[in-house]
Short mmCIF file of C-alpha atoms in Angstrom, two decimals:
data_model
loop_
_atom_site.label_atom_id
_atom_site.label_comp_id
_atom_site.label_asym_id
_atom_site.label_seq_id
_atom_site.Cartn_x
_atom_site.Cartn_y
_atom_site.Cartn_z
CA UNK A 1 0.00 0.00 0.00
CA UNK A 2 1.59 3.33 -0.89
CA UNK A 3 0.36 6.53 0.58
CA UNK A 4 1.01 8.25 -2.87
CA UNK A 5 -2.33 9.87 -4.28
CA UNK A 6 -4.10 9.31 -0.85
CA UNK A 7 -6.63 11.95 -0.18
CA UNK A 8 -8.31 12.49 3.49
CA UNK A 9 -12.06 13.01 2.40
CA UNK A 10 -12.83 16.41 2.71
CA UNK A 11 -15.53 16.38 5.85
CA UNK A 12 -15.75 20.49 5.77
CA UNK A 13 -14.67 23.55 7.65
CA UNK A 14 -14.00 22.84 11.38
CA UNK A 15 -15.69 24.58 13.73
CA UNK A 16 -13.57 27.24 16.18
CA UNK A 17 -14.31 26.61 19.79
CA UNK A 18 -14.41 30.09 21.09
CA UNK A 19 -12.39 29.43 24.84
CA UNK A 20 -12.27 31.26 27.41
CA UNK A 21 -9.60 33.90 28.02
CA UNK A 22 -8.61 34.05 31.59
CA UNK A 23 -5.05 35.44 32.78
CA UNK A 24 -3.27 32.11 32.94
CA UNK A 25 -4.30 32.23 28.82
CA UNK A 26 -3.46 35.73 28.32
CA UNK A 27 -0.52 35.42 29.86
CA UNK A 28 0.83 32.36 27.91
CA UNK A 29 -0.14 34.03 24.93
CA UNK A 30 2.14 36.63 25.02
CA UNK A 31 5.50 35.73 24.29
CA UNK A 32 7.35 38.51 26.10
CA UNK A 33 5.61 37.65 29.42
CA UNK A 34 7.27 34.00 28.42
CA UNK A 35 10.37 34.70 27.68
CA UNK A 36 10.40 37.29 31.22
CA UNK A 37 9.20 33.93 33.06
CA UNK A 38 11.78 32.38 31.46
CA UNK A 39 15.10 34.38 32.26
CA UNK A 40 13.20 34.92 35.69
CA UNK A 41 13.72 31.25 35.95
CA UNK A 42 17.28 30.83 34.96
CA UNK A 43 17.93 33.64 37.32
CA UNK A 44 16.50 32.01 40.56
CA UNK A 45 17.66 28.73 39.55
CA UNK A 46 21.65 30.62 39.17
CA UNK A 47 21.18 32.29 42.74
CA UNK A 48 20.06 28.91 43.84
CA UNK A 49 23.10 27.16 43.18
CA UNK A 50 25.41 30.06 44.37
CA UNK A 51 23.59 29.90 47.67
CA UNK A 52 24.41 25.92 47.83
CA UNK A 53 28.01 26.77 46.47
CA UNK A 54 28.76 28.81 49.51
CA UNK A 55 26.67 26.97 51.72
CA UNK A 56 28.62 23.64 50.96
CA UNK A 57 32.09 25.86 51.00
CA UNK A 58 30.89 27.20 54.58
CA UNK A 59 30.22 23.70 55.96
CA UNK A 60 33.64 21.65 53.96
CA UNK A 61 35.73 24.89 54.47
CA UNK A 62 36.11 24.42 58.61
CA UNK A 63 35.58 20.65 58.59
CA UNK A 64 38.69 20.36 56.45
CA UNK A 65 41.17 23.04 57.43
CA UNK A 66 39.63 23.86 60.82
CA UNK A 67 39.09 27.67 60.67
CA UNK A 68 38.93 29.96 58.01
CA UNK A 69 41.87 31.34 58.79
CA UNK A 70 44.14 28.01 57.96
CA UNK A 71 41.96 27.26 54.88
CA UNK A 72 43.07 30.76 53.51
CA UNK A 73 46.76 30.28 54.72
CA UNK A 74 46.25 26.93 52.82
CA UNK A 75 44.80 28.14 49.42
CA UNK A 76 47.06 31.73 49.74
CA UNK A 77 50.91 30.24 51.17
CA UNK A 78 52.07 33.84 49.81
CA UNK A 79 50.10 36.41 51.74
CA UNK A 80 50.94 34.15 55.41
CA UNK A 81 52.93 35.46 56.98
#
């Protein structure tokens, strides 16, 4: 069977369903409103993961070199003095 020269039957115009427009729909609609969402978004999910960055280097940082003060004699030998 080969699809060549295979018509649908033509059943008519389809009917538009008039829905109804409530914000969540308006707002979906337009696409600067989307693409704010969007970069709104990316923004929280980047301050996210800086918050967990230092959060994780707050709680590794004194478990590892004791105080802050070591860890920086530790990643900076030049400045101890």
């Amino acid at each position: 069977m080969t699809t060549l020269n295979h018509h649908l039957p033509y059943t008519g115009s389809v009917p538009k369903v008039d829905r109804a427009q409530g914000a969540l729909s308006t707002f979906a609609a337009n696409a600067y409103l989307r693409l704010f969402v969007v970069v709104m978004a990316i923004a929280a999910g980047a301050a996210v993961l800086l918050m967990a960055i230092v959060l994780l280097l707050d709680l590794v940082v004194p478990i590892l070199f004791a105080n802050e003060i070591h860890a920086l004699a530790a990643l900076f030998p030049q400045t101890a003095g």
